[in-house]
Coordinates of C-alpha atoms in Angstrom, one line a residue:
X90 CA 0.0 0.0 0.0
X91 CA 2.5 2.7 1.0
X92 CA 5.1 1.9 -1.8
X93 CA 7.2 4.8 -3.3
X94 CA 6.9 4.4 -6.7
X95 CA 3.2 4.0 -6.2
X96 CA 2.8 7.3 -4.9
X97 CA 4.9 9.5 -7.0
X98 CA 2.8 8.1 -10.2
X99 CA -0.1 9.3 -8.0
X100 CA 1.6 12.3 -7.5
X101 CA 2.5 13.0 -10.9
X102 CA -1.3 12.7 -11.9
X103 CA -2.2 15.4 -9.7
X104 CA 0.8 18.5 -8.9
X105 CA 2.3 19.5 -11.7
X106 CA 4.2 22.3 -10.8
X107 CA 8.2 21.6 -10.0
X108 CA 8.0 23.8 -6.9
X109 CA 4.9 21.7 -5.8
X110 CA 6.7 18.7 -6.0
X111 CA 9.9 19.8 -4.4
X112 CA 7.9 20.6 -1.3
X113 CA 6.1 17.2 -1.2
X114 CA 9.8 15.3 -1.4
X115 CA 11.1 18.1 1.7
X116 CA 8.1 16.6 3.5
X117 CA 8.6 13.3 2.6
X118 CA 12.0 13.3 3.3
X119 CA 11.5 14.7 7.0
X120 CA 8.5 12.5 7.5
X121 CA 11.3 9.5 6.9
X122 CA 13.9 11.1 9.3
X123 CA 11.2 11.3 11.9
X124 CA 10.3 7.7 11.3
X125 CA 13.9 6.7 11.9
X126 CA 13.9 8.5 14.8
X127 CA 10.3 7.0 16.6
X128 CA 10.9 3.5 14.8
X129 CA 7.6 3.7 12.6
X130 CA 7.2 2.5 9.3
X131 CA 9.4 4.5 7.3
X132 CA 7.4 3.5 3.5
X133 CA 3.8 4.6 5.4
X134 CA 5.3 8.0 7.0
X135 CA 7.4 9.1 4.0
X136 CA 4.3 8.3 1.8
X137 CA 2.2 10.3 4.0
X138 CA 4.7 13.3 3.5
X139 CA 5.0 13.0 -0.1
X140 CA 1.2 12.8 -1.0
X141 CA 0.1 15.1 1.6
X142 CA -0.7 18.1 -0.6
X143 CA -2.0 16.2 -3.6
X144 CA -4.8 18.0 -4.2
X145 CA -3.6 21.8 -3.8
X146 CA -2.9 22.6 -7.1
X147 CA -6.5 21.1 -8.2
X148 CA -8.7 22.0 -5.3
X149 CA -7.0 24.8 -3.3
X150 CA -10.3 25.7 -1.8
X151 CA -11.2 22.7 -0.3
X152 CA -7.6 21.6 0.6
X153 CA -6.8 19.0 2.1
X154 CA -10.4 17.7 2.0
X155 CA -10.4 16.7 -1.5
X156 CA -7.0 15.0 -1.7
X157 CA -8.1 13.0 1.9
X158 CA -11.4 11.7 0.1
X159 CA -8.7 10.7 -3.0
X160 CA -7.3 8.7 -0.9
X161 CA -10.0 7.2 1.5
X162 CA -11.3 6.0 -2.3
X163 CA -7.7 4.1 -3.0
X164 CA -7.9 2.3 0.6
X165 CA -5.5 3.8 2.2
X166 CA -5.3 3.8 6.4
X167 CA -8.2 6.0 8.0
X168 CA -5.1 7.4 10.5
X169 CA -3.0 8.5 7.3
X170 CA -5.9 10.0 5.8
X171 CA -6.6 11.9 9.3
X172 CA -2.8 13.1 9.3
X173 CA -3.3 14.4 6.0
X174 CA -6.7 16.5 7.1
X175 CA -4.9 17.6 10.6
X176 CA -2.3 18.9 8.5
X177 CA -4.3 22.5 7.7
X178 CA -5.9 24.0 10.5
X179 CA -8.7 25.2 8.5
X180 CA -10.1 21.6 9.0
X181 CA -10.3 21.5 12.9
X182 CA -9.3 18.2 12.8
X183 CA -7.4 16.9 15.4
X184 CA -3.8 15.7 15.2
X185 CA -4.2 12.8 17.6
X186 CA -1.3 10.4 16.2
X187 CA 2.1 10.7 16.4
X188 CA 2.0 10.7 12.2
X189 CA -0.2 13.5 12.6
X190 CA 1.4 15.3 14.9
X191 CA 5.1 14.9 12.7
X192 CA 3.4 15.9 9.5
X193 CA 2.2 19.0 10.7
X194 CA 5.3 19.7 12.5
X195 CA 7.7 19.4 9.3
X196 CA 5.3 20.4 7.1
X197 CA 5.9 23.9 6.9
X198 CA 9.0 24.0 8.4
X199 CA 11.0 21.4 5.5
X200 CA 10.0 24.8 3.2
X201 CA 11.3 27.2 5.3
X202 CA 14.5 25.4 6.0
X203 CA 14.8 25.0 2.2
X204 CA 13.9 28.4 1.5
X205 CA 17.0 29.5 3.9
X206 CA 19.5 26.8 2.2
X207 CA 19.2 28.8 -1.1
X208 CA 19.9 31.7 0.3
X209 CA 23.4 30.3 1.7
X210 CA 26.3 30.2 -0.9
X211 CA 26.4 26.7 0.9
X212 CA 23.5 25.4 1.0
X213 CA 22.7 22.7 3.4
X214 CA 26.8 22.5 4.0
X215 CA 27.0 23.7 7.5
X216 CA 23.4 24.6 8.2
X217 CA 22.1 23.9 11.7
X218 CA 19.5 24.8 14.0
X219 CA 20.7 28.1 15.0
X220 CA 20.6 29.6 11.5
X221 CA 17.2 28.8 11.3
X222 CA 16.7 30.4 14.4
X223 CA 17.9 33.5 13.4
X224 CA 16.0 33.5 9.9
X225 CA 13.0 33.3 11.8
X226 CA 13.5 36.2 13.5
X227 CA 13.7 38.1 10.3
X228 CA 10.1 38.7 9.4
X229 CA 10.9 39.5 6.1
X230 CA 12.4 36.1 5.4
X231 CA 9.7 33.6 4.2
X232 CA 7.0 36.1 5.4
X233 CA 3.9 34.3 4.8
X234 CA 5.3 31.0 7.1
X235 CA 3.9 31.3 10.5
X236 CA 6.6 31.1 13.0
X237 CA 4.3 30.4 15.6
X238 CA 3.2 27.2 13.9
X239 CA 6.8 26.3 13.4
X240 CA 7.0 26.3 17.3
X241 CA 3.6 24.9 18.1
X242 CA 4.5 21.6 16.1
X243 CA 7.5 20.7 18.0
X244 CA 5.8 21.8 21.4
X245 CA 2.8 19.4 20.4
X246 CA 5.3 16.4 19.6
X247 CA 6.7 17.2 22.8
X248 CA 10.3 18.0 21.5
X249 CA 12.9 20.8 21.9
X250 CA 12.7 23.4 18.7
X251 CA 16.2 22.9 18.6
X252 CA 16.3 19.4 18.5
X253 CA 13.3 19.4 16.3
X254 CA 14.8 21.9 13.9
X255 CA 17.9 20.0 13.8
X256 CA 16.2 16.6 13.2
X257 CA 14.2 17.7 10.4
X258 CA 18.0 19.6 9.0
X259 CA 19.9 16.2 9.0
X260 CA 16.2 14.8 7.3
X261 CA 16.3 17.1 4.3
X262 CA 20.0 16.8 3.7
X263 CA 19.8 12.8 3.5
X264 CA 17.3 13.5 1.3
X265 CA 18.8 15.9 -0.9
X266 CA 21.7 12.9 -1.2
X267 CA 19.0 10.3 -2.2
X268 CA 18.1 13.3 -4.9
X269 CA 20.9 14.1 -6.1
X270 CA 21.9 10.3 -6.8
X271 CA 19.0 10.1 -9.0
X272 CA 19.2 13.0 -10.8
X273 CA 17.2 15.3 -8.8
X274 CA 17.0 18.1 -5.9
X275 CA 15.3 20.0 -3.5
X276 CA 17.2 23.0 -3.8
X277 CA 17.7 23.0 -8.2

């Protein structure tokens, strides 16, 4: 059920847009380090990161509603599909699991800590938890991400910022590797 290649064809039927996808693998990619790091299934987490926003291109009205009934059609698990609605606080639902809980932590942070590793002649090279720090204390940097929310998702999982930011940091550069070996990249 939660297999990769699967996914992406799903994927690829629904977001179009390069940037689109870049932000669904910075999600999947942190969804997987998180996994690592709790022991859960790495395929069903890292699926859950990379399909999360299937339907915002199509439907962003009604997003994440309409890619959660996608889903619930194709059989996949009633708590994925609930991590995927929890994910937008437009829905009120509530992020009870710990997948739900990870997905909206990283969600928006995976693009902020990207946006700030192409800004950096560098890149990820070097980047740590205290640069992000300070770029989120510059309210003109990535201005429409909530910092708040960035806070409030590693407060709900019950985790240090710090450690939380740095998790998701070593998550996104493992990823970026994977990438890169196949051609690809979050920050290209």
């Amino acid at each position: 059920m939660y297999k990769r290649q699967v996914a992406l064809e799903l994927l690829s039927k629904h977001l179009k847009t390069r940037s689109m996808l870049k932000h669904s693998f910075s999600v999947e990619g942190a969804m997987i380090g998180y996994a690592k790091h709790f022991g859960e299934d790495v395929e069903k987490w890292g699926t859950c990161g990379l399909l999360h926003d299937i339907d915002f291109e199509e439907y962003p009205e009604t997003h994440p509603r309409k890619g959660a009934e996608l889903l619930t059609s194709l059989g996949y698990a009633p708590d994925f599909v609930e991590a995927i609605l929890g994910h937008s606080d437009e829905t009120g639902v509530p992020r009870q699991s710990k997948l739900a809980k990870v997905l909206y932590a990283v969600d928006e942070l995976s693009g902020f800590i990207i946006a700030a590793a192409l800004v950096r002649p560098t890149r990820f090279d070097g980047l740590e938890a205290s640069s992000i720090k300070k770029k989120m204390k510059d309210k003109a940097f990535a201005k429409a991400v909530n910092r708040e929310h960035l806070k409030a998702g590693a407060e709900d999982l019950g985790m240090d910022f710090t450690d939380h930011v740095t998790l998701v940091i070593q998550a996104l550069q493992e990823k970026e590797r994977v990438l890169n070996a196949e051609g690809n990249s979050l920050l290209e």
